[in-house]
Coordinates of C-alpha atoms and ligand atoms in Angstrom, one line a residue:
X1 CA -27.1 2.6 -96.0
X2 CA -24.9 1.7 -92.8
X3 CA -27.0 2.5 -90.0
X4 CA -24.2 1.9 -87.3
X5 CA -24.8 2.3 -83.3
X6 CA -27.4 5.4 -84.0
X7 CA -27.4 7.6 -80.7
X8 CA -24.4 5.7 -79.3
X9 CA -21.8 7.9 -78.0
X10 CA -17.9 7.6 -79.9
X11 CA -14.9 6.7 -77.2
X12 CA -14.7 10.2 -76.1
X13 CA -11.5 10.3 -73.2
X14 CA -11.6 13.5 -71.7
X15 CA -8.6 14.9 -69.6
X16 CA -9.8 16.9 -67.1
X17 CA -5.7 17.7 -66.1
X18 CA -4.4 18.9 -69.4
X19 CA -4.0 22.2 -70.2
X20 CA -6.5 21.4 -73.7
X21 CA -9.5 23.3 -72.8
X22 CA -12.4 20.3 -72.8
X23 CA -14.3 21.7 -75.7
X24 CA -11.2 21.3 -78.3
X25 CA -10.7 17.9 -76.7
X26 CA -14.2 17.2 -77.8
X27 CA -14.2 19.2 -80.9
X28 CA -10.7 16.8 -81.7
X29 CA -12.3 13.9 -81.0
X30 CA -15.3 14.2 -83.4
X31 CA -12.7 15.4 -86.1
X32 CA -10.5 12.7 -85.5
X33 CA -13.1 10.1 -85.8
X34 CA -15.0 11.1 -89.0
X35 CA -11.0 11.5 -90.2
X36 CA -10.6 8.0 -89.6
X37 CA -13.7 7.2 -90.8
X38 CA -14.8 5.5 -87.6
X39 CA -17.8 7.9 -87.7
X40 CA -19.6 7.9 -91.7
X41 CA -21.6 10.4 -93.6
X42 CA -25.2 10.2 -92.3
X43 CA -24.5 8.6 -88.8
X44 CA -26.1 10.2 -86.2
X45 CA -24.5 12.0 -83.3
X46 CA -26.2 11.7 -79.5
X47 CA -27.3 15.1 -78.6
X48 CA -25.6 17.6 -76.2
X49 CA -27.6 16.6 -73.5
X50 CA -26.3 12.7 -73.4
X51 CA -22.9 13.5 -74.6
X52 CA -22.9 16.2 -71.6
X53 CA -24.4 13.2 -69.5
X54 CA -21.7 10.6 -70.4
X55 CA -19.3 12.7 -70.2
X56 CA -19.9 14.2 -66.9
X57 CA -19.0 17.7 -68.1
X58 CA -20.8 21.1 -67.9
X59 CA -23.2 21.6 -71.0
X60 CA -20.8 24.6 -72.6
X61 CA -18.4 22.7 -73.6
X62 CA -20.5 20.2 -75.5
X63 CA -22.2 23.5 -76.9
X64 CA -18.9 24.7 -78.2
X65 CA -17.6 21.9 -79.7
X66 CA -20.9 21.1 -81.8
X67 CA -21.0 24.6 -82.5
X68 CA -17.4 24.4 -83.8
X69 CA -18.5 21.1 -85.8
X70 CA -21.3 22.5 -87.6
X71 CA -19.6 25.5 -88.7
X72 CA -17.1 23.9 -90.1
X73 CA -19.1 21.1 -92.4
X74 CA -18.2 18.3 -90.2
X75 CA -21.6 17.8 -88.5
X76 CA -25.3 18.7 -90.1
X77 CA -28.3 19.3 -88.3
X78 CA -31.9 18.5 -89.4
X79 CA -34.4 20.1 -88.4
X80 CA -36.8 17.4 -85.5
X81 CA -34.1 15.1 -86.5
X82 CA -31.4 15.7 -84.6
X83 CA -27.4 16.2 -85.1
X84 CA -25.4 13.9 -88.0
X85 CA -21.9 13.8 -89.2
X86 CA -22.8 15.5 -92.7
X87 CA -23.9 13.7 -95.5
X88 CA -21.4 15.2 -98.1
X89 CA -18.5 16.0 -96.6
X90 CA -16.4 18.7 -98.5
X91 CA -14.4 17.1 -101.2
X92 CA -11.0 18.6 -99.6
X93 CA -11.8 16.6 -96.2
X94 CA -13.0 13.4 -98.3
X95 CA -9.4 13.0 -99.6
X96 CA -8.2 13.1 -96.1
X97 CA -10.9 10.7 -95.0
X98 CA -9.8 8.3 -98.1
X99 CA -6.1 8.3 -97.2
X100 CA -6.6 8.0 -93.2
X101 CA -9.5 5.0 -94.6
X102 CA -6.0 2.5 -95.3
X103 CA -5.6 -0.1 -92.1
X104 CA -5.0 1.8 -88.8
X105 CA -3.0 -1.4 -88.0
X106 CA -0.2 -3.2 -90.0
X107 CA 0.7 -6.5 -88.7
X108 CA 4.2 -7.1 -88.2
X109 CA 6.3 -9.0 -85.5
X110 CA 6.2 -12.6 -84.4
X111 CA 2.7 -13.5 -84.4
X112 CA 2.2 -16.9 -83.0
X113 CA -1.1 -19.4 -83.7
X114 CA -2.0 -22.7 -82.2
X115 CA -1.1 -25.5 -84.2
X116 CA -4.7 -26.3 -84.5
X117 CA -5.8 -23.5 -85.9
X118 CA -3.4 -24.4 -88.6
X119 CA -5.3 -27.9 -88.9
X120 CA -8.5 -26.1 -90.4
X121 CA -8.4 -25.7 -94.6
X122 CA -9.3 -22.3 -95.1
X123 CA -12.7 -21.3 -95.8
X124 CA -14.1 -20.6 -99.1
X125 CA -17.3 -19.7 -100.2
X126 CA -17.5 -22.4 -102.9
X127 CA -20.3 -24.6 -102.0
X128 CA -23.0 -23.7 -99.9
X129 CA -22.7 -20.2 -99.6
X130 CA -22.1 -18.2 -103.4
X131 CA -26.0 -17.8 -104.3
X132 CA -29.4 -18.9 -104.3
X133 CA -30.8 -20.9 -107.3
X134 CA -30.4 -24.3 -109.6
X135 CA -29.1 -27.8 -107.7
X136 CA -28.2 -25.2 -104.6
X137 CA -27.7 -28.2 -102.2
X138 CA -28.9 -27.5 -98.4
X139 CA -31.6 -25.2 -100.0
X140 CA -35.0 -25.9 -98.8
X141 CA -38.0 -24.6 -100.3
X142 CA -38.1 -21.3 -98.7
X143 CA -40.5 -19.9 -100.1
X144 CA -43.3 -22.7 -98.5
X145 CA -42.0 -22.0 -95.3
X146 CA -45.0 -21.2 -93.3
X147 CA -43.3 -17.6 -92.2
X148 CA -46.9 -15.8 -91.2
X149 CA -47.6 -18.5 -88.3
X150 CA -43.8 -18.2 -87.4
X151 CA -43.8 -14.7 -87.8
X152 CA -46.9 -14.7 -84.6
X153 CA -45.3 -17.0 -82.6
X154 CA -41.6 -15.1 -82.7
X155 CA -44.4 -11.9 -81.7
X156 CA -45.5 -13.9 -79.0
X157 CA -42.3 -14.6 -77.7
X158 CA -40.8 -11.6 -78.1
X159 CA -43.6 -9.5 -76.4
X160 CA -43.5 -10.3 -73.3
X161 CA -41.1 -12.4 -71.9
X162 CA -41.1 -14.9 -69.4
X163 CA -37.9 -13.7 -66.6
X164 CA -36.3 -17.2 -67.6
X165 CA -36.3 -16.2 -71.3
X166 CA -34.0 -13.3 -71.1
X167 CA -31.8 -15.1 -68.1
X168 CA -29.5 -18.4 -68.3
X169 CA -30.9 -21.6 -69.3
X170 CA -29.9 -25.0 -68.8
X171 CA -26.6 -25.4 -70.9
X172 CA -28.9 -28.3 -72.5
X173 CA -31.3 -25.9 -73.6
X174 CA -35.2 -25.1 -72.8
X175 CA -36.9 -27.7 -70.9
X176 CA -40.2 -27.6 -73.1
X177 CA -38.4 -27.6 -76.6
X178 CA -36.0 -30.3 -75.7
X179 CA -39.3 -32.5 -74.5
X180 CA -40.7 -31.1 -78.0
X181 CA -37.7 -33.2 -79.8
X182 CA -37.8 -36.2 -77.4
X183 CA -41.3 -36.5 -78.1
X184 CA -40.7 -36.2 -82.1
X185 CA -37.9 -38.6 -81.7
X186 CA -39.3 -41.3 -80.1
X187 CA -42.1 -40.9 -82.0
X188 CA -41.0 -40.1 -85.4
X189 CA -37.2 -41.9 -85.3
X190 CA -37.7 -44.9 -82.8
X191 CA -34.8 -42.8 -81.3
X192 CA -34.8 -44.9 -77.3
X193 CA -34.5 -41.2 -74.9
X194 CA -35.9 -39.1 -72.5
X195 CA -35.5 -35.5 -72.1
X196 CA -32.9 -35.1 -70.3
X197 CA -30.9 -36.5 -73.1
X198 CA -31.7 -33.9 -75.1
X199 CA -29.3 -31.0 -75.4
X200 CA -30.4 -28.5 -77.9
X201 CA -27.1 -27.1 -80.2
X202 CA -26.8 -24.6 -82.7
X203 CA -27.0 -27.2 -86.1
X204 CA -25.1 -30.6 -86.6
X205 CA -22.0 -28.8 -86.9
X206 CA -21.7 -27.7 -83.1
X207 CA -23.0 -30.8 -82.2
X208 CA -20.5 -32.7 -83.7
X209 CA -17.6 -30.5 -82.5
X210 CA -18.9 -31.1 -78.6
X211 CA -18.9 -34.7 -79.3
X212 CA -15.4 -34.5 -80.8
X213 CA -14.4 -32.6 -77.7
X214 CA -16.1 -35.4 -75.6
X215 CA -15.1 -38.2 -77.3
X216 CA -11.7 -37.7 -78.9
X217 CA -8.0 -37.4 -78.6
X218 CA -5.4 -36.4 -79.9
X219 CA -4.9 -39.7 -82.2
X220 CA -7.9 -41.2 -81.4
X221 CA -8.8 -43.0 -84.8
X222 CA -11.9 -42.6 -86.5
X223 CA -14.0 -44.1 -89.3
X224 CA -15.0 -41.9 -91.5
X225 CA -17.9 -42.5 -94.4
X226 CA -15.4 -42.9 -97.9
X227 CA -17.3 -40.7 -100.0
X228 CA -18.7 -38.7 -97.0
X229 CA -19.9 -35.2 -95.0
X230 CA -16.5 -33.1 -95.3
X231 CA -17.4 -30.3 -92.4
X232 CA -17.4 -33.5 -90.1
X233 CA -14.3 -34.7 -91.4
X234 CA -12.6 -30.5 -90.9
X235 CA -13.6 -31.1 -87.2
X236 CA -12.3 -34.0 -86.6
X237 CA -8.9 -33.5 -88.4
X238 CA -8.9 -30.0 -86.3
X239 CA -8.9 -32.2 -82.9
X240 CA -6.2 -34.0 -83.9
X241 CA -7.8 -37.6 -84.7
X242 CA -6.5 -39.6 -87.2
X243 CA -9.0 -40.1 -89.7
X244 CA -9.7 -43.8 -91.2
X245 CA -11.8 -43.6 -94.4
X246 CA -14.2 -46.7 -94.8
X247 CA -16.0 -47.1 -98.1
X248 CA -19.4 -46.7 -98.4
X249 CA -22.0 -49.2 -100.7
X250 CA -25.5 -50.0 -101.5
X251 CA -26.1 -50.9 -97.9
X252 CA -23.8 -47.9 -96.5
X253 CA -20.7 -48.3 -94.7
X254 CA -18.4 -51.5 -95.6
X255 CA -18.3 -52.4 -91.5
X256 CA -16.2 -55.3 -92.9
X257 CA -13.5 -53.0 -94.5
X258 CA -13.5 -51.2 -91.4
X259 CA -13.1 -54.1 -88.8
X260 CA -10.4 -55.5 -91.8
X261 CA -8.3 -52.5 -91.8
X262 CA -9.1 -50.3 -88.5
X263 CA -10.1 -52.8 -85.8
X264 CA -8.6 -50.3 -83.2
X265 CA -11.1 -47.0 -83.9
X266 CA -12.8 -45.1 -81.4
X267 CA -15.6 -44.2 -83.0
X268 CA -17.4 -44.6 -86.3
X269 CA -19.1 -41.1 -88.2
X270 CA -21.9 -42.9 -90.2
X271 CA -25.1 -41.2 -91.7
X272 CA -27.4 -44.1 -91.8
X273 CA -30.8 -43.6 -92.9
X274 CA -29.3 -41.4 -96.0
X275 CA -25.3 -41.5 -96.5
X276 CA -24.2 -38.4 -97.5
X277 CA -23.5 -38.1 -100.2
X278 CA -24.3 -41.1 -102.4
X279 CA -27.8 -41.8 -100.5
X280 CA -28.0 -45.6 -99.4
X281 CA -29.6 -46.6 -96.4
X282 CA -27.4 -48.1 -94.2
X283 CA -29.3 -52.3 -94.4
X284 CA -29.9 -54.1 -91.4
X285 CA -27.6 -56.6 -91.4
X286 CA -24.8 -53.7 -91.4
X287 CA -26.3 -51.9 -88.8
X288 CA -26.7 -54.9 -86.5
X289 CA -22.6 -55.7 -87.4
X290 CA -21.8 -51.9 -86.8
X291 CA -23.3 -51.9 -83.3
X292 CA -21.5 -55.9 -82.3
X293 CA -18.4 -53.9 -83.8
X294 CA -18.7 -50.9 -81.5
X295 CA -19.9 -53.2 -78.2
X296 CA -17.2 -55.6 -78.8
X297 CA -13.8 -53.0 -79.2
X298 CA -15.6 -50.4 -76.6
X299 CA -16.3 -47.8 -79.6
X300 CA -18.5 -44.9 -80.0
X301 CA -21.1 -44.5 -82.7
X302 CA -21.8 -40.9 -83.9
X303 CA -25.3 -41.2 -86.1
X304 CA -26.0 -38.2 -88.1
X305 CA -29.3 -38.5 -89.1
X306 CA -29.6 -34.9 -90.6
X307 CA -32.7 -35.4 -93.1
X308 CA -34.5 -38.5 -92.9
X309 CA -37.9 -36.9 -92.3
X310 CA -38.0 -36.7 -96.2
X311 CA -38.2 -40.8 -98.1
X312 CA -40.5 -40.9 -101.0
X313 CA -40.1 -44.8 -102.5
X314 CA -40.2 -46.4 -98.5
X315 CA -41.3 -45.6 -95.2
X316 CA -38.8 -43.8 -93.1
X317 CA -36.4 -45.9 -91.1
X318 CA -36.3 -46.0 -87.5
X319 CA -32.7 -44.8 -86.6
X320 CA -29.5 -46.5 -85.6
X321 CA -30.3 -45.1 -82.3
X322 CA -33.4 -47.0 -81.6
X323 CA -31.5 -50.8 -82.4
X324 CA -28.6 -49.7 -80.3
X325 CA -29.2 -52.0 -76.3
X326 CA -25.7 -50.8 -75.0
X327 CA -26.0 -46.8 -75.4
X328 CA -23.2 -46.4 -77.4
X329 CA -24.8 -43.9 -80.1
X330 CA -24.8 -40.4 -79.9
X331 CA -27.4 -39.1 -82.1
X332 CA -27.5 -35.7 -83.9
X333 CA -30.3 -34.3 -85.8
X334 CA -30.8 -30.8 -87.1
X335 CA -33.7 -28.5 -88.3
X336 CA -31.5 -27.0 -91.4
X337 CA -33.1 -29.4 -93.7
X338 CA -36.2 -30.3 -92.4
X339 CA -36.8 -26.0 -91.5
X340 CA -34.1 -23.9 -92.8
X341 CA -30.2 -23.4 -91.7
X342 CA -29.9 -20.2 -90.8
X343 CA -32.1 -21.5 -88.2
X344 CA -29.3 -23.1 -86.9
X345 CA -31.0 -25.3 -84.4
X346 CA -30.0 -28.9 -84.0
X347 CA -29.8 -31.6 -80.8
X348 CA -28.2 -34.3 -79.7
X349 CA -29.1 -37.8 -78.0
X350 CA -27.0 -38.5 -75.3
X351 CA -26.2 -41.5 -73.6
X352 CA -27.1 -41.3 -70.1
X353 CA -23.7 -41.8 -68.5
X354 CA -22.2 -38.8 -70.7
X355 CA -24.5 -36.0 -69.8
X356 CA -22.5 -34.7 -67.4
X357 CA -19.5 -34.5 -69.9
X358 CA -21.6 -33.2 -72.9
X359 CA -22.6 -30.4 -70.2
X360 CA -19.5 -29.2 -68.8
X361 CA -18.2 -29.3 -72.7
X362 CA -21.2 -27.1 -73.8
X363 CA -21.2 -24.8 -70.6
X364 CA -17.4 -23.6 -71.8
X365 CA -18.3 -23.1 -75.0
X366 CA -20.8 -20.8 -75.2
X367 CA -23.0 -21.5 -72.4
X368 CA -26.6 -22.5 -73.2
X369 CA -28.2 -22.0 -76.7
X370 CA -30.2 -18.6 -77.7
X371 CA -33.4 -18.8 -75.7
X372 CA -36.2 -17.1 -78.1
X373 CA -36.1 -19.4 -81.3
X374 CA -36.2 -22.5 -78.9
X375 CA -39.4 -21.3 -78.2
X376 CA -41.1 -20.2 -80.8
X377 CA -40.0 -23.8 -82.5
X378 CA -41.3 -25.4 -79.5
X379 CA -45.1 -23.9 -80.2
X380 CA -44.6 -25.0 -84.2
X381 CA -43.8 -28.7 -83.2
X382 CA -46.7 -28.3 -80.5
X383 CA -49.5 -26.8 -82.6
X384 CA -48.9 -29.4 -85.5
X385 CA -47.4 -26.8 -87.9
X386 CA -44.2 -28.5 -88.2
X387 CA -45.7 -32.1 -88.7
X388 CA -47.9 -30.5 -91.3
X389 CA -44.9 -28.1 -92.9
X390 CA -43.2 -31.8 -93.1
X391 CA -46.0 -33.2 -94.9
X392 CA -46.3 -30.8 -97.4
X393 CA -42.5 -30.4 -98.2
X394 CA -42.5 -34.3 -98.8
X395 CA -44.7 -34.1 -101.3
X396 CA -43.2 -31.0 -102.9
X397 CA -39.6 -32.0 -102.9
X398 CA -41.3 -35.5 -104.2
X399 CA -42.1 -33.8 -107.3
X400 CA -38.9 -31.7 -107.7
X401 CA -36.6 -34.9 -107.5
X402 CA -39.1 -36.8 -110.0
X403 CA -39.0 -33.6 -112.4
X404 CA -35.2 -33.5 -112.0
X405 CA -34.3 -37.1 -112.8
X406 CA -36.2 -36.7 -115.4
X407 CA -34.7 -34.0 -116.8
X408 CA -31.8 -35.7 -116.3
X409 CA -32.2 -38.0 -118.6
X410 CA -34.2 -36.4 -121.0
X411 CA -31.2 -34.6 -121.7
X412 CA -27.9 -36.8 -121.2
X413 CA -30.4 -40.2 -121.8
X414 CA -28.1 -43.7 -120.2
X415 CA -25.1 -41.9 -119.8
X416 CA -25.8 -40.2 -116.5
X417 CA -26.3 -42.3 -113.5
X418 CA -28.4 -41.2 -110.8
X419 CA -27.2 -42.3 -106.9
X420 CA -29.3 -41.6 -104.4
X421 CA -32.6 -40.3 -105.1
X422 CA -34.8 -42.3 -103.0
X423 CA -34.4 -39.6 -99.8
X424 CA -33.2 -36.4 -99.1
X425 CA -33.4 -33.0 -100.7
X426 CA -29.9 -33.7 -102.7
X427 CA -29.0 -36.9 -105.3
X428 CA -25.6 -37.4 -106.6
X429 CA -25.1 -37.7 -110.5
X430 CA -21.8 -39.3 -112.5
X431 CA -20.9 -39.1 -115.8
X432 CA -18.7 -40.5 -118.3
X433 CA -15.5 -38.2 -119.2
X434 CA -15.9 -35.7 -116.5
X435 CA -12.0 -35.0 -116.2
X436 CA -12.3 -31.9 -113.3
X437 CA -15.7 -31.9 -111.4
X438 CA -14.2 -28.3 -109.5
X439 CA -13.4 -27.1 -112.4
X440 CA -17.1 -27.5 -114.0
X441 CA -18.0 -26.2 -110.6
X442 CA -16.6 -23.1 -110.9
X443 CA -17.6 -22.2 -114.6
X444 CA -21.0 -23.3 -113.3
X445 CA -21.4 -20.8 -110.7
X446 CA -20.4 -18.3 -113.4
X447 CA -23.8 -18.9 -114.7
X448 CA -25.3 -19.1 -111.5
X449 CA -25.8 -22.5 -111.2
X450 CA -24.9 -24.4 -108.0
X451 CA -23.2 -27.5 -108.4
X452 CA -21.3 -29.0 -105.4
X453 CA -18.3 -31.4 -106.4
X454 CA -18.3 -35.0 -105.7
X455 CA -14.6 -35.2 -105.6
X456 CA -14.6 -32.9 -102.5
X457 CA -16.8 -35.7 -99.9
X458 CA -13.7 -38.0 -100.5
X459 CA -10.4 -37.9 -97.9
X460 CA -8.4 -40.8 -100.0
X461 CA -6.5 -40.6 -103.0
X462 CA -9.1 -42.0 -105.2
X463 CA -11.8 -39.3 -105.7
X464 CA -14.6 -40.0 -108.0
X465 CA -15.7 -37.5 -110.0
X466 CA -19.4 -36.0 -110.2
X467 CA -22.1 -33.7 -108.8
X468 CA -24.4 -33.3 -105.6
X469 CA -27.6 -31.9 -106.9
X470 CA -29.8 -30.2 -105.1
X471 CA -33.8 -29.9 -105.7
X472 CA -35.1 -28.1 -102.8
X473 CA -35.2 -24.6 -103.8
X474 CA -36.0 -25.0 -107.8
X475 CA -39.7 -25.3 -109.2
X476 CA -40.4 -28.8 -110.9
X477 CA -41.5 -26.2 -114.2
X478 CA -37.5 -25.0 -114.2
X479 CA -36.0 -28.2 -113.8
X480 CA -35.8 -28.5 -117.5
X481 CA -34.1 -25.2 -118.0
X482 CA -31.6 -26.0 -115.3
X483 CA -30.4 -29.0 -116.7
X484 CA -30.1 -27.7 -120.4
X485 CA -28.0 -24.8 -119.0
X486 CA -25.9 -27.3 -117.2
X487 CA -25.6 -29.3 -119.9
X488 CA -24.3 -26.4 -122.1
X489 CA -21.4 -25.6 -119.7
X490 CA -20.5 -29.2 -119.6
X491 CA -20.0 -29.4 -123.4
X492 CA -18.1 -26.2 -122.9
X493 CA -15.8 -27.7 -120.5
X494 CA -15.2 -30.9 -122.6
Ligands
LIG1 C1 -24.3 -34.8 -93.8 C2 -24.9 -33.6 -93.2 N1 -25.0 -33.5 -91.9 C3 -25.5 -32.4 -91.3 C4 -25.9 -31.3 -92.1 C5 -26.6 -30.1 -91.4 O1 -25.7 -29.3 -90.8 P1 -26.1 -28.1 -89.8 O2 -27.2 -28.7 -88.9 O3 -24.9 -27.8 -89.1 O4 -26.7 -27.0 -90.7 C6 -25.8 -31.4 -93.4 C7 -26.1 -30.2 -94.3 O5 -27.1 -29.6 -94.2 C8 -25.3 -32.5 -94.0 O6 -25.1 -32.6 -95.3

């Protein structure tokens, strides 16, 4: 049921002047608006009294006018409840309602857009978004989440407010959570910072569009992971860079390729301690040639380093961050993987000399981050839940990868090759005569099963073809079933 604005009052102009007496002006106005269907069937109407109030009329003609309204079936009342627009409103007015129900507004005329708007693909629901389920890539294990402790602490929160928690912030975010994630940083990452360093962002995604904003051009070339994370590649491509894909190995990005063919970059995008998509760790001969790279031609290193927490064959990796001597890193992290997205809380590291910049960036954009979840994540990290919650997913998702490797290749034996397993909450798979990985994608979700399409992480001509798995959000005991029905659509698409 649409419960919209209950006891707010509907744009009601009255015209003191005109020679309407007020209560048809009111009565016309209510009309008018369940007519247009800006008022629905069941939505409450404020009571004389306020209307009166807002209005700054005398109560009669408020009186009248629901009077008139009642009588004629546009408005019910219930008894202790108050008034409504009725529930079934008579058929005769319905067909009025249906035809006044088409757009109030056509477009038409010259209607100009900035070029970059033009620059973004258009969005689709395809991956992350259509449903809940099988290989679902970025789905954690929701139902582990510890929601009864995070439940209190949101209470807590939310009860009684601190004057600061309801007022601005620093654009950087709260003081104590942003210590929260210098302390797990330091600690957990060997990322080098202090808090001040720290601004707090709503996910990766903003994070890297400040940075962009910082950082960039018009022009400005960039390397780019070759296959790699394609909402980083949208915002960069938005801003106007020119994108330089590098490929990526077994030890990560080919820094060779990229001194070979784009010397002249600004920056390199690299996801170290797990490439997306294919799942190497950057080595650390690479990294060290990546950071004598960057120092040497005065470039920028953007390390997204969006779920490392989770390794199951090695200890994790201290970051690209923590090797760097000449603070020319950025660092982005994010609690969608680690937590859950719709969280959408993530951070960056900032080098010292660009704090200023990353600030005045941030404060335009939308000013500081929401104040309440900053806090209640601050407790978590504070009381040990979210050390523990970590814990306890690793070994779950442990068992969910294991499961679905072996499912695997219990079903398709040596012909499907596994990249990427070691880490994460995702692998990739490839297999032999896969002619359209979108097009298996899309008969896939038919069956409500979530594939995501390899070909789709590359910008170059040469796409490879294959599948990002996800494990988070299925049981080890369905992998099995999964896979089979996976398999079945496969054969149905060959
Ligand atoms: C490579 C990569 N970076 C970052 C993220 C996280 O993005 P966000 O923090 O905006 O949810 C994801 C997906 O979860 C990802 O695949």
């Amino acid at each position: 049921m649409r419960s919209a604005s209950v006891g707010i009052s509907p744009l009601i102009v009255v015209n003191r002047n005109s020679g309407t007496p007020l209560h048809r002006q009111i009565y016309d106005a209510y009309r008018g608006a369940i007519l247009r269907g800006d008022l629905h069937p069941g939505q409450q109407i404020p009571s004389s009294r306020i209307l009166t109030t807002e209005l700054q009329v005398s109560r009669f003609p408020v009186l009248n006018a629901y009077a008139q309204l009642l009588a004629e079936g546009y408005f019910e009342s219930r008894v202790g409840a108050g008034t409504f627009v009725s529930a079934s409103l008579p058929e005769q007015l319905m067909s009025v309602v249906q035809a006044a129900a088409s757009p109030a507004q056509i477009p038409s005329g010259a209607r100009p857009v900035s070029r970059r708007s033009l620059r973004y693909p258009t969005f689709d629901r395809l991956h992350t978004m259509r449903g809940w389920g099988a290989f679902g890539v970025h789905q954690p294990a929701f139902d582990q989440f510890p929601f009864q402790i995070w439940s209190r602490l949101v209470a807590r929160h939310s009860h009684s407010p601190q004057a600061n928690a309801i007022h601005h912030i620093d654009p950087r975010g709260s003081e104590a959570f942003r210590e929260e994630i210098c302390a797990y940083l330091r600690t957990a990452r060997g990322v080098k910072c202090d808090t001040q360093q720290i601004m707090v962002v709503s996910g990766s995604q903003q994070a890297l569009d400040i940075t962009t904003r910082v950082l960039f051009d018009p022009g400005s070339r960039v390397w780019v992971e070759e296959p790699g994370y394609r909402l980083e590649r949208i915002i960069l491509a938005a801003a106007g860079c020119h994108l330089c894909p590098v490929p990526v190995d077994s030890e990560g990005i080919d820094v060779s390729a990229g001194i070979k063919h784009h010397r002249k970059a600004r920056a390199a995008f690299v996801t170290p301690s797990h490439q997306y998509p294919l799942g190497s760790t950057m080595s650390a001969s690479r990294r060290l040639q990546l950071l004598n790279w960057a120092q040497s031609s005065g470039a920028w290193i953007i390390e997204d380093d969006y779920d490392s927490e989770y390794r199951y064959e090695s200890q994790p990796i201290a970051s690209l961050q923590g090797l760097d001597a000449n603070a020319r890193v950025i660092y982005i992290g994010t609690f969608s993987k680690v937590l859950f997205p719709s969280l959408r809380i993530g951070y960056i590291v900032i080098p010292l000399d660009l704090i200023d910049k990353f600030v005045a960036v941030r404060f335009a954009m939308d000013i500081f981050p929401p104040y309440l979840y900053q806090e209640v994540l601050a407790d978590f990290m504070r009381m040990g839940h979210f050390g523990r919650h970590i814990r306890r997913m690793r070994q779950l998702y442990r068992e969910r990868r294991t499961a679905l490797v072996k499912s695997l290749k219990d079903e398709f034996g040596d012909s499907v090759q596994v990249h990427g397993a070691e880490a994460g909450m995702h692998f990739v798979i490839t297999l032999p005569n896969i002619a359209s990985d979108k097009e298996v994608t899309e008969r896939a979700a038919k069956e409500r099963i979530w594939l995501l399409p390899l070909s789709t992480c590359y910008s170059g001509e040469k796409k490879r073809q294959g599948f990002i798995l996800g494990f988070g959000s299925t049981p080890a005991g369905q992998m099995a079933r999964a896979v089979r029905k996976f398999r079945a659509i496969l054969d149905s698409a060959t």
